[in-house]
mmCIF file of C-alpha atoms in Angstrom:
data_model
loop_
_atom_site.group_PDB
_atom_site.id
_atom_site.type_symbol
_atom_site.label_atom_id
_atom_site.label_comp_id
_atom_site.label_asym_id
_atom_site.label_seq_id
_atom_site.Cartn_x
_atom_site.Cartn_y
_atom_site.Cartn_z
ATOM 1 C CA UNK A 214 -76.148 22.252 38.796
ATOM 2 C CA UNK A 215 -79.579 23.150 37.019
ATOM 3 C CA UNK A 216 -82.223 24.977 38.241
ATOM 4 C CA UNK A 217 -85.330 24.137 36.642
ATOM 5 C CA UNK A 218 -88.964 25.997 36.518
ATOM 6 C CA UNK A 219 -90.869 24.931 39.573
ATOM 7 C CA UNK A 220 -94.356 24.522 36.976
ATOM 8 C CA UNK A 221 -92.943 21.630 35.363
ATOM 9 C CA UNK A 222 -93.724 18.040 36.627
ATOM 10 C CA UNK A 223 -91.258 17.044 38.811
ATOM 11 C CA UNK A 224 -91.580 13.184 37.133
ATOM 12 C CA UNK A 225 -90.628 14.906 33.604
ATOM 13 C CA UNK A 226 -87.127 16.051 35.212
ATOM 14 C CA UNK A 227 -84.758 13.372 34.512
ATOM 15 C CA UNK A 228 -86.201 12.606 30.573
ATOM 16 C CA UNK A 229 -85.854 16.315 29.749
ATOM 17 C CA UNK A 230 -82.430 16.373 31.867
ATOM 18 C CA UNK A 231 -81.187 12.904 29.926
ATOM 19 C CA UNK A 232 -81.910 15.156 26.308
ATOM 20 C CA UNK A 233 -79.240 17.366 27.329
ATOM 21 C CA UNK A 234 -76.762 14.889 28.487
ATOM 22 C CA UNK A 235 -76.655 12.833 25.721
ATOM 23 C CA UNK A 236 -74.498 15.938 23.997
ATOM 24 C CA UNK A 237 -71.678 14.647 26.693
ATOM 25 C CA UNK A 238 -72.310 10.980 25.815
ATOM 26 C CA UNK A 239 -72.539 11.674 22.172
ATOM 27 C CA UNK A 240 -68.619 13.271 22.208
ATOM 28 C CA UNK A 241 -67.466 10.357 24.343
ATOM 29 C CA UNK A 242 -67.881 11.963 27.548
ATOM 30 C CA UNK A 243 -69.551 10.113 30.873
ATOM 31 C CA UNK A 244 -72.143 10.862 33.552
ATOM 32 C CA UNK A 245 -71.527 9.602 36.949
ATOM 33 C CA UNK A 246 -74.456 10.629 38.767
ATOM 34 C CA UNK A 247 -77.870 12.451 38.010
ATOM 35 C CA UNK A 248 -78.774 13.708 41.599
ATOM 36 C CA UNK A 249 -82.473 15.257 41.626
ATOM 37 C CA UNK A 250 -82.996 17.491 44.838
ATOM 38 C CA UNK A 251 -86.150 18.505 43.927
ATOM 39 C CA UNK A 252 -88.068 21.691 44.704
ATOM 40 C CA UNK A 253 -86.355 24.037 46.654
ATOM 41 C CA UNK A 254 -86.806 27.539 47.684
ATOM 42 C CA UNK A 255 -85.038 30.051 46.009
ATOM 43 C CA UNK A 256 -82.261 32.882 47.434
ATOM 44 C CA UNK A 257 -83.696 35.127 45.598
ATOM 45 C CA UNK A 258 -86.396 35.599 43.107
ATOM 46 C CA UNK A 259 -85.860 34.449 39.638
ATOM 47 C CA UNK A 260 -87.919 35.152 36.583
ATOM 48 C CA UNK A 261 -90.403 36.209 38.969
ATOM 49 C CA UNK A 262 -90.362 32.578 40.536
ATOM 50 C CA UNK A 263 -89.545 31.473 44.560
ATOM 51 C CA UNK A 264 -89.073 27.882 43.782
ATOM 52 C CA UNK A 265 -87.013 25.938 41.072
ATOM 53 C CA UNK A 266 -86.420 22.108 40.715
ATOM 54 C CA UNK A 267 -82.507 21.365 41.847
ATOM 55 C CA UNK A 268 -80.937 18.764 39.923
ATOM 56 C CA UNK A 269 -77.071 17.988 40.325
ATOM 57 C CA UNK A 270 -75.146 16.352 37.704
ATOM 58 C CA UNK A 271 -71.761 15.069 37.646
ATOM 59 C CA UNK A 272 -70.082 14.035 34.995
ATOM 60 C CA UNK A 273 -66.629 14.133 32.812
ATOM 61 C CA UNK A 274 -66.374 15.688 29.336
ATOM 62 C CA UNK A 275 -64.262 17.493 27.195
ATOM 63 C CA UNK A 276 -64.299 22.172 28.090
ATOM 64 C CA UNK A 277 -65.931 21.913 24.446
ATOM 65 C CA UNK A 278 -68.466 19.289 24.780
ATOM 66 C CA UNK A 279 -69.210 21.634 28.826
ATOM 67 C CA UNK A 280 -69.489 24.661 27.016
ATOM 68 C CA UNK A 281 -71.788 23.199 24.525
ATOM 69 C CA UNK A 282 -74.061 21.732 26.945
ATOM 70 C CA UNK A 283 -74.522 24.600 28.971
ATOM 71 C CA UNK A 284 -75.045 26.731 25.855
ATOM 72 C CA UNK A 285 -77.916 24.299 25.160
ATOM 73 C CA UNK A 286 -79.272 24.361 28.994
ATOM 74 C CA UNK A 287 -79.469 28.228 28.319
ATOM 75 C CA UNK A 288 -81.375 28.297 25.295
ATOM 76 C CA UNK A 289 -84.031 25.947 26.962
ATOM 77 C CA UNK A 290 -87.043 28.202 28.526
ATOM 78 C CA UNK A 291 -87.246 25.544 31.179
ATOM 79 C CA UNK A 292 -83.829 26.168 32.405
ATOM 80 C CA UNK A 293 -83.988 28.902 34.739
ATOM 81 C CA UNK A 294 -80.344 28.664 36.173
ATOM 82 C CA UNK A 295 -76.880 26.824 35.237
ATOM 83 C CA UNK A 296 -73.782 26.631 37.359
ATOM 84 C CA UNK A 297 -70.867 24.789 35.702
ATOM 85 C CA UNK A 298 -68.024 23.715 38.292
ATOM 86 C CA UNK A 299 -64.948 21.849 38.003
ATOM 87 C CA UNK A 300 -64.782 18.546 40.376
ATOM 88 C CA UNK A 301 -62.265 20.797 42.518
ATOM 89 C CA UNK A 302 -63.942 24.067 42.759
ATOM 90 C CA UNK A 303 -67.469 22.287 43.970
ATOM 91 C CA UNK A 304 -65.679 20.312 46.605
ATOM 92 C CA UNK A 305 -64.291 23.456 48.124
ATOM 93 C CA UNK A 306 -67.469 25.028 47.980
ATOM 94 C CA UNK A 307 -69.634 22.293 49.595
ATOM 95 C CA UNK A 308 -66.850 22.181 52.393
ATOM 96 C CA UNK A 309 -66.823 26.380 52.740
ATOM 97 C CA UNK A 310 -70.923 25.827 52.717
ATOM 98 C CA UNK A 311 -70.913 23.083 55.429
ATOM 99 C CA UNK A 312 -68.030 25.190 57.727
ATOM 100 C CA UNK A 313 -70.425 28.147 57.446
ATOM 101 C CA UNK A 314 -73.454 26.169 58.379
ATOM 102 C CA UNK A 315 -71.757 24.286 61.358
ATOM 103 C CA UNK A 316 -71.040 27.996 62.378
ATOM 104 C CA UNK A 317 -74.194 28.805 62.080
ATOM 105 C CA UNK A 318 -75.678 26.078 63.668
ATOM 106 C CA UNK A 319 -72.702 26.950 66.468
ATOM 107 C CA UNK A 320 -73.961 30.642 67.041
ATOM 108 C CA UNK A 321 -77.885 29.417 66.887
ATOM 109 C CA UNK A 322 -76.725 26.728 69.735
ATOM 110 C CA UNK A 323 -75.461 29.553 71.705
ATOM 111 C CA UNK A 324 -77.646 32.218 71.868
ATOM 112 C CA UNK A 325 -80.825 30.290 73.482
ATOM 113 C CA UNK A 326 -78.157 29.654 75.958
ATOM 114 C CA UNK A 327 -77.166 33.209 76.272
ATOM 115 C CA UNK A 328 -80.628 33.908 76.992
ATOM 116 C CA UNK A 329 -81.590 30.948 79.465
ATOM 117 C CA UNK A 330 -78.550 32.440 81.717
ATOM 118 C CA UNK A 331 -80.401 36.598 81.554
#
């Protein structure tokens, strides 16, 4: 996952994303998909900034030719955030994300209920 500044044009994304991938092509890796969420707000402020451009990337390569990307992503002022997972470790966290937002969703469904009955 990359987190790019919210001031850049959101139809510049992919090109400057596709510069950084081609280090995983180049070393005989493969992308699978280039998802672009767009701009979302941010958890918290970074680098003084409430919004950043989401883009998802998945994609198989070498713990070298990883490393070296992200490197790259860091040293890129446009980068704001990188989060490197394996396929593994991101599945369990979209499933512990979605069980804590059905719960959520649960306990929101609940209380308007709670209140309807006072």
């Amino acid at each position: 996952m990359v987190i790019l500044d919210p001031e850049i044009d959101e139809r510049l994304v992919a090109p400057s994303l596709d510069k950084f991938l081609k280090v995983i092509t180049n070393d005989g890796g493969t992308i699978e998909n280039v998802d672009i969420w767009g701009r979302r707000r941010l958890a918290y402020e970074i680098q003084k900034k409430n919004e950043g451009i989401y883009a998802v990337v998945s994609f198989t390569a070498t713990s070298e030719t990883t490393q070296e990307l992200d490197r790259q992503l860091k040293l890129n002022e446009q980068i704001m955030r990188t989060k490197v997972l394996r396929a593994e470790e991101a599945i369990a966290l979209v499933a512990s994300e979605k069980k804590r937002a059905d719960e959520k969703a649960a306990r929101k469904a609940a209380a308007p209920a709670k209140a309807a009955k006072a």
